[in-house]
Amino acid sequence: MQKGEIYVGWSTKEDVRKRGGSGGLVTSMLAAALEKKLVDAVVVLKKINEFEAVPVITSDVNEVLNSAGSLHSVPSNFAKLIANRNLKVALPAKGCDVRGIIEQGKRNAINLDNTFIVGLNCGGSMHPVVTREMLEVMYKIKPEDVHGEEIEKGKLIFETKDGKENAITIDELEEKGYGRRESCRYCTIKVPNNSDIACGNWGVTGDLAGKATFVEINSEKGATLLQNAVDAGYVQVQKPDEKGVAMRAKIKGVMEGLGQKWKAKVFVPIENGRLEYFRKELENCIDCGACRAVCPTCSCGEVSKCTEYHSRSDAYKMSMYHLVRFLHLADACIGCGQCSDVCPVDIPLTRLYRRFANPVQEQLKYEPGMDMRKPPYFEVKLNE
Ligand code: SF4
Ligand code: SF4
Ligand code: SF4
């Protein structure tokens, strides 16, 4: 196997195939990497319920085989979890996870040579609190009664414990202010080809639909991961059919186009009063620092310029903390949405940070986390 090859595959373990999404290939590939000592540890999500899961770093093959599968209401991000641990590790990663990991690699907090990144196709994830409210308001069901969820043909489907399926189109949900997180709507990294191996259900056709995973090998590490899983008897693969390849390309194009449309809709230029706009949005900040702690590309450590400026003493009702971070993240923000997710006073932080970062990154033709180029402002060369 080598970089550039594509396959359709599934787990050879029946229970993993039944429990895991799309035939359980990702789960089995991660377990095989651990079993055959390709890595020392694997990151998995330990499910608590449909809306909560805890990421764990494990060396236990059974824990990997019993892990959660995809949870659309758990918008996790693993970059900081594995940073500064010096681990030989394999992990599943959505596009924004991959970007965070690559940016931490550039900042020497993660050794990318020792990190096997299994990319997952991602149409978007949802905030767990918003999802609970959406279930009551839109679906008229109690969150505790939910047994499983799936996205199919543009619909978000919740299965309740009585076996009933409740489906509403994502367009309708988003019109009413529910559905995917805002950052996911305008995200355009739907197939993470910046990972070692990109996996997902888009492009699986015929009898295998829903029972197998489409795989694109993006690096030598990705080839090693898949070959190891096949050799270890954990995974079976075959070549995809032409119809599936075409379908995958079509879905990817549609999703990316939709992301671009949302981007234009959300980031309407502010013609007048830009400073007032930022001041107003940030005036309720309580300086808790959660947005910095969770940011997957931020790696300055506890004592940093932004925290030094973290003060309410300035005369403006906008902490210098954010001004420093706007500049610092202009070439680093990946639009992952984590900062908005955690803000206790509901400031739409990702929108604010992307407002700063979009024009800078577009002008510099630099997308953080998409390749290994150093950030444009990483180092300064002084003319003699
Ligand atoms: S920001 Fe993009 S990659 Fe990340 S969860 Fe949202 S849609 Fe998926
Ligand atoms: S500023 Fe927010 S959206 Fe940007 S990378 Fe950090 S957490 Fe993600
Ligand atoms: S998470 Fe919200 S309240 Fe806390 S520092 Fe960031 S913007 Fe301020």
Coordinates of C-alpha atoms and ligand atoms in Angstrom, one line a residue:
M1 CA 0.0 0.0 0.0
Q2 CA 1.2 3.5 -0.7
K3 CA 0.3 7.2 -0.6
G4 CA -2.4 8.1 -3.1
E5 CA -4.2 4.8 -3.0
I6 CA -7.9 4.5 -2.2
Y7 CA -9.9 1.6 -0.7
V8 CA -13.2 0.6 0.8
G9 CA -12.8 -1.5 4.0
W10 CA -14.4 -2.8 7.2
S11 CA -13.5 -4.5 10.5
T12 CA -13.2 -8.3 10.5
K13 CA -14.6 -8.3 14.1
E14 CA -18.3 -8.7 14.0
D15 CA -19.1 -6.9 17.2
V16 CA -17.0 -3.9 16.2
R17 CA -18.6 -3.9 12.7
K18 CA -22.1 -3.8 14.3
R19 CA -21.4 -1.2 17.0
G20 CA -19.0 1.1 15.1
G21 CA -20.1 3.5 12.4
S22 CA -19.4 2.5 8.8
G23 CA -18.2 -1.0 9.4
G24 CA -15.8 -0.2 12.3
L25 CA -12.7 0.2 10.1
V26 CA -11.2 3.1 12.1
T27 CA -11.7 1.4 15.5
S28 CA -10.1 -1.8 14.2
M29 CA -7.2 0.0 12.5
L30 CA -6.4 1.9 15.8
A31 CA -6.6 -1.3 17.8
A32 CA -4.3 -3.1 15.4
A33 CA -1.7 -0.2 15.6
L34 CA -1.7 -0.8 19.4
E35 CA -1.7 -4.6 19.3
K36 CA 1.3 -4.7 16.8
K37 CA 3.2 -2.0 18.7
L38 CA 3.2 0.5 15.9
V39 CA 2.2 3.0 18.6
D40 CA 2.3 3.1 22.4
A41 CA -1.1 4.7 22.9
V42 CA -4.4 5.5 21.1
V43 CA -6.8 8.3 21.8
V44 CA -10.5 7.3 21.9
L45 CA -13.8 8.8 23.2
K46 CA -15.3 7.1 26.1
K47 CA -19.1 7.5 25.8
I48 CA -21.1 8.6 28.9
N49 CA -24.3 9.3 26.9
E50 CA -25.3 10.6 23.5
F51 CA -24.2 14.1 24.5
E52 CA -21.2 13.5 26.7
A53 CA -17.9 11.6 26.1
V54 CA -14.5 11.8 27.7
P55 CA -11.3 11.6 25.6
V56 CA -8.9 9.0 27.0
I57 CA -5.3 8.0 26.0
T58 CA -5.1 4.3 26.4
S59 CA -2.8 1.4 25.7
D60 CA -5.5 -1.2 26.2
V61 CA -6.6 -2.8 22.9
N62 CA -10.0 -3.8 24.4
E63 CA -10.7 -0.3 25.5
V64 CA -10.1 0.8 21.9
L65 CA -12.3 -1.9 20.5
N66 CA -15.1 -0.9 22.9
S67 CA -14.9 2.9 22.2
A68 CA -17.6 5.2 21.1
G69 CA -17.7 5.6 17.3
S70 CA -18.9 8.9 16.0
L71 CA -20.8 11.3 18.3
H72 CA -22.1 14.4 16.5
S73 CA -22.9 16.2 19.7
V74 CA -19.5 15.9 21.2
P75 CA -17.3 18.6 19.5
S76 CA -14.0 17.4 21.0
N77 CA -10.6 18.5 19.9
F78 CA -7.5 16.3 20.7
A79 CA -4.5 18.5 19.8
K80 CA -3.9 19.9 23.3
L81 CA -4.6 16.5 24.8
I82 CA -1.5 14.9 23.1
A83 CA 0.7 18.0 23.2
N84 CA 3.9 18.0 25.3
R85 CA 3.5 14.3 26.1
N86 CA 6.2 12.8 23.9
L87 CA 3.9 9.9 22.9
K88 CA 4.0 7.6 19.9
V89 CA 0.3 7.8 19.3
A90 CA -2.5 7.1 16.8
L91 CA -5.8 9.0 17.0
P92 CA -9.0 9.8 15.1
A93 CA -9.3 13.4 14.0
K94 CA -11.8 15.6 12.3
G95 CA -10.5 18.3 9.9
C96 CA -10.1 20.9 12.7
D97 CA -8.4 18.3 15.0
V98 CA -5.9 17.6 12.3
R99 CA -5.2 21.3 11.8
G100 CA -4.7 21.8 15.5
I101 CA -2.3 18.8 15.7
I102 CA -0.2 20.1 12.7
E103 CA 0.0 23.6 14.2
Q104 CA 1.2 22.1 17.6
G105 CA 3.7 20.2 15.5
K106 CA 5.1 23.4 14.0
R107 CA 5.4 24.7 17.6
N108 CA 7.4 21.6 18.7
A109 CA 4.7 20.6 21.1
I110 CA 3.9 17.4 19.1
N111 CA 6.3 15.2 17.2
L112 CA 4.4 14.6 14.0
D113 CA 6.8 11.7 13.0
N114 CA 5.4 9.8 16.0
T115 CA 1.8 10.8 15.5
F116 CA -0.5 8.7 13.2
I117 CA -3.5 10.9 12.3
V118 CA -6.6 9.1 11.2
G119 CA -8.8 11.8 9.5
L120 CA -12.6 11.5 9.7
N121 CA -14.9 13.1 7.1
C122 CA -16.9 15.7 8.9
G123 CA -20.1 17.5 7.9
G124 CA -20.2 19.3 11.2
S125 CA -20.8 18.8 14.9
M126 CA -23.3 20.2 17.4
H127 CA -23.0 21.8 20.8
P128 CA -24.4 19.4 23.4
V129 CA -26.4 22.0 25.3
V130 CA -28.0 23.3 22.1
T131 CA -28.7 19.7 21.0
R132 CA -30.6 19.0 24.2
E133 CA -32.7 22.1 23.7
M134 CA -33.3 21.3 20.0
L135 CA -34.6 17.8 21.0
E136 CA -37.2 19.3 23.3
V137 CA -38.2 22.2 21.0
M138 CA -38.0 20.8 17.5
Y139 CA -38.3 17.0 17.9
K140 CA -40.5 17.1 21.0
I141 CA -38.5 14.3 22.6
K142 CA -36.7 14.1 25.9
P143 CA -32.9 14.0 25.6
E144 CA -32.8 11.1 28.1
D145 CA -34.9 9.0 25.7
V146 CA -32.4 9.2 22.8
H147 CA -30.7 6.0 22.0
G148 CA -28.7 6.9 18.9
E149 CA -28.3 9.5 16.2
E150 CA -27.3 9.6 12.5
I151 CA -27.0 12.0 9.7
E152 CA -28.5 10.7 6.4
K153 CA -29.4 12.4 3.2
G154 CA -29.4 15.9 4.7
K155 CA -31.5 14.8 7.7
L156 CA -30.5 14.6 11.4
I157 CA -32.1 11.5 12.8
F158 CA -32.5 10.7 16.4
E159 CA -33.6 7.2 17.4
T160 CA -35.5 6.9 20.7
K161 CA -35.4 4.0 23.1
D162 CA -38.7 2.7 21.7
G163 CA -37.0 2.2 18.3
K164 CA -38.8 5.2 16.7
E165 CA -36.8 7.3 14.2
N166 CA -37.3 11.1 14.4
A167 CA -35.9 13.0 11.4
I168 CA -35.7 16.7 10.5
T169 CA -33.7 18.3 7.7
I170 CA -30.5 20.1 8.8
D171 CA -31.6 23.1 6.7
E172 CA -34.8 23.4 8.7
L173 CA -33.0 23.0 12.0
E174 CA -30.4 25.7 11.1
E175 CA -33.1 28.1 9.9
K176 CA -34.5 27.9 13.4
G177 CA -31.0 28.5 15.0
Y178 CA -30.3 24.8 15.8
G179 CA -28.2 22.1 14.1
R180 CA -24.5 22.4 13.5
R181 CA -22.3 24.8 15.4
E182 CA -21.8 28.1 13.4
S183 CA -18.1 27.3 12.8
C184 CA -19.0 24.0 11.2
R185 CA -21.4 25.6 8.8
Y186 CA -18.6 27.7 7.2
C187 CA -15.8 25.1 7.7
T188 CA -14.6 23.9 4.3
I189 CA -12.3 21.0 5.4
K190 CA -14.8 18.2 5.0
V191 CA -12.5 15.5 3.8
P192 CA -9.3 15.8 5.9
N193 CA -6.6 15.1 3.3
N194 CA -4.1 16.9 5.7
S195 CA -4.3 13.7 7.8
D196 CA -2.2 10.5 7.3
I197 CA -5.3 8.6 6.1
A198 CA -8.8 10.1 5.5
C199 CA -11.8 7.9 6.4
G200 CA -15.5 8.2 6.1
N201 CA -18.7 6.9 4.6
W202 CA -18.9 9.2 1.7
G203 CA -18.5 7.1 -1.5
V204 CA -19.5 3.7 -0.1
T205 CA -22.2 2.4 -2.4
G206 CA -24.5 -0.6 -3.1
D207 CA -24.6 -3.4 -0.5
L208 CA -21.7 -1.9 1.4
A209 CA -23.5 1.4 2.1
G210 CA -23.5 2.0 5.8
K211 CA -21.3 -1.1 6.4
A212 CA -17.9 0.0 5.2
T213 CA -15.5 3.0 5.2
F214 CA -14.0 4.8 2.2
V215 CA -10.2 5.3 2.8
E216 CA -7.8 7.7 1.1
I217 CA -4.1 7.2 2.0
N218 CA -2.4 10.6 2.3
S219 CA 1.1 9.7 3.6
E220 CA 3.5 6.8 4.1
K221 CA 2.4 6.7 7.8
G222 CA -1.2 6.3 6.6
A223 CA -0.1 3.4 4.3
T224 CA 1.7 1.8 7.2
L225 CA -1.4 2.0 9.5
L226 CA -3.7 0.4 7.0
Q227 CA -1.3 -2.3 5.9
N228 CA -0.6 -3.1 9.5
A229 CA -4.4 -3.6 10.2
V230 CA -4.8 -5.8 7.1
D231 CA -1.7 -7.9 7.9
A232 CA -2.9 -8.3 11.6
G233 CA -6.3 -9.6 10.3
Y234 CA -8.2 -6.7 11.9
V235 CA -9.4 -5.1 8.6
Q236 CA -10.4 -6.2 5.1
V237 CA -10.2 -3.9 2.1
Q238 CA -11.1 -3.9 -1.6
K239 CA -10.9 -1.3 -4.4
P240 CA -13.9 1.1 -4.5
D241 CA -16.1 1.1 -7.6
E242 CA -16.1 4.1 -10.0
K243 CA -19.6 5.1 -8.9
G244 CA -18.4 5.4 -5.3
V245 CA -15.4 7.5 -6.3
A246 CA -17.6 9.9 -8.3
M247 CA -20.1 10.1 -5.5
R248 CA -17.5 10.9 -2.9
A249 CA -16.1 13.7 -5.1
K250 CA -19.6 15.1 -5.6
I251 CA -20.5 15.1 -1.9
K252 CA -17.1 16.7 -1.0
G253 CA -17.8 19.4 -3.6
V254 CA -21.3 20.1 -2.4
M255 CA -20.2 20.3 1.3
E256 CA -17.3 22.6 0.5
G257 CA -19.5 24.8 -1.6
L258 CA -22.1 25.0 1.2
G259 CA -19.3 26.0 3.6
Q260 CA -18.2 28.8 1.3
K261 CA -21.8 30.0 1.1
W262 CA -22.1 30.1 4.8
K263 CA -18.8 31.9 5.1
A264 CA -20.1 34.7 2.8
K265 CA -23.3 34.9 4.8
V266 CA -21.7 35.1 8.2
F267 CA -18.8 37.4 7.4
V268 CA -20.7 40.3 5.8
P269 CA -18.2 43.1 5.9
I270 CA -18.8 45.7 8.6
E271 CA -18.7 49.0 6.7
N272 CA -18.8 51.4 9.7
G273 CA -18.2 51.1 13.4
R274 CA -15.9 48.0 13.4
L275 CA -14.2 49.0 16.7
E276 CA -17.6 49.5 18.3
Y277 CA -18.7 46.1 17.0
F278 CA -15.8 44.3 18.6
R279 CA -16.1 46.4 21.8
K280 CA -19.8 45.6 22.1
E281 CA -19.4 41.8 21.5
L282 CA -16.6 41.6 24.1
E283 CA -18.0 43.9 26.8
N284 CA -19.4 41.0 28.9
C285 CA -16.1 39.0 29.0
I286 CA -15.4 38.0 32.6
D287 CA -11.7 37.3 31.8
C288 CA -12.0 33.6 32.8
G289 CA -9.4 32.5 30.2
A290 CA -11.3 29.4 29.1
C291 CA -11.1 30.4 25.4
R292 CA -7.3 30.5 25.6
A293 CA -7.1 27.3 27.6
V294 CA -9.1 25.3 25.0
C295 CA -7.6 26.9 21.8
P296 CA -5.8 24.0 20.0
T297 CA -3.3 26.3 18.2
C298 CA -2.4 28.4 21.2
S299 CA 0.8 27.0 22.8
C300 CA 2.5 29.9 24.7
G301 CA 2.1 28.4 28.1
E302 CA 0.8 29.9 31.3
V303 CA 2.8 33.1 31.3
S304 CA 2.2 34.7 27.9
K305 CA 1.6 38.2 26.5
C306 CA -2.2 37.9 26.4
T307 CA -2.5 36.7 30.0
E308 CA -0.2 39.5 31.2
Y309 CA -2.7 41.9 29.7
H310 CA -5.6 40.0 31.2
S311 CA -7.0 42.9 33.2
R312 CA -10.2 44.8 33.7
S313 CA -8.2 47.9 34.8
D314 CA -8.1 49.5 31.3
A315 CA -10.5 52.3 30.7
Y316 CA -12.2 50.5 27.8
K317 CA -14.7 47.8 28.4
M318 CA -12.6 45.5 26.2
S319 CA -9.7 43.6 27.8
M320 CA -6.3 43.9 26.2
Y321 CA -6.2 40.2 26.4
H322 CA -8.4 39.8 23.3
L323 CA -6.5 42.5 21.4
V324 CA -3.3 40.6 21.9
R325 CA -4.9 37.3 20.9
F326 CA -6.6 38.8 17.8
L327 CA -3.1 39.6 16.5
H328 CA -1.5 36.4 17.7
L329 CA -4.1 34.2 16.2
A330 CA -4.4 36.1 12.9
D331 CA -2.2 33.6 11.1
A332 CA -3.0 30.6 13.5
C333 CA -6.8 30.5 14.0
I334 CA -8.3 27.4 12.4
G335 CA -11.9 28.2 13.1
C336 CA -12.5 25.1 15.2
G337 CA -15.3 26.7 17.3
Q338 CA -13.9 25.5 20.6
C339 CA -13.6 29.0 22.1
S340 CA -17.3 29.8 21.4
D341 CA -18.3 26.4 22.8
V342 CA -16.7 27.1 26.2
C343 CA -17.4 30.8 26.7
P344 CA -19.6 31.0 29.9
V345 CA -21.1 34.3 28.7
D346 CA -21.9 33.2 25.1
I347 CA -19.6 35.5 23.3
P348 CA -19.4 34.4 19.6
L349 CA -15.7 34.2 19.8
T350 CA -14.9 32.1 16.7
R351 CA -16.8 34.6 14.6
L352 CA -14.8 37.5 16.1
Y353 CA -11.4 35.7 15.7
R354 CA -12.2 34.6 12.2
R355 CA -13.2 38.2 11.3
F356 CA -9.6 39.1 12.1
A357 CA -8.0 36.0 10.7
N358 CA -9.9 35.5 7.4
P359 CA -8.5 38.6 5.5
V360 CA -5.0 38.0 6.9
Q361 CA -4.9 34.3 5.9
E362 CA -6.5 35.1 2.5
Q363 CA -4.0 37.8 1.7
L364 CA -1.0 35.7 2.9
K365 CA -2.4 32.6 1.1
Y366 CA -1.8 30.6 4.2
E367 CA -4.2 28.2 5.8
P368 CA -2.9 27.1 9.2
G369 CA -2.9 23.3 9.7
M370 CA -3.2 22.5 6.0
D371 CA 0.5 22.1 5.3
M372 CA 3.8 22.3 7.1
R373 CA 4.8 25.8 6.1
K374 CA 5.8 27.9 9.0
P375 CA 3.3 30.6 10.1
P376 CA 4.1 33.8 8.2
Y377 CA 4.9 35.7 11.4
F378 CA 6.8 32.9 13.1
E379 CA 10.2 34.4 12.7
V380 CA 11.5 37.8 11.5
K381 CA 14.7 38.2 9.4
L382 CA 16.5 41.5 10.2
N383 CA 18.2 43.3 7.3
E384 CA 21.8 44.0 8.1
Ligands
SF4_1 S1 -15.0 22.8 12.3 FE1 -15.0 21.5 10.4 S2 -13.9 19.7 10.9 FE2 -14.3 20.8 12.9 S3 -16.1 19.8 13.7 FE3 -16.8 21.5 12.5 S4 -17.1 20.8 10.4 FE4 -16.0 19.3 11.5
SF4_2 S1 -9.4 31.2 18.4 FE1 -11.1 29.8 18.7 S2 -11.7 29.1 16.6 FE2 -9.6 30.0 16.5 S3 -8.3 28.2 16.7 FE3 -8.6 29.1 18.8 S4 -10.3 28.0 19.7 FE4 -10.3 27.6 17.5
SF4_3 S1 -14.2 32.4 27.6 FE1 -15.5 34.2 27.3 S2 -15.6 35.1 29.3 FE2 -13.8 33.7 29.4 S3 -12.1 35.0 28.8 FE3 -12.9 34.0 26.9 S4 -14.3 35.6 26.1 FE4 -13.9 36.1 28.2

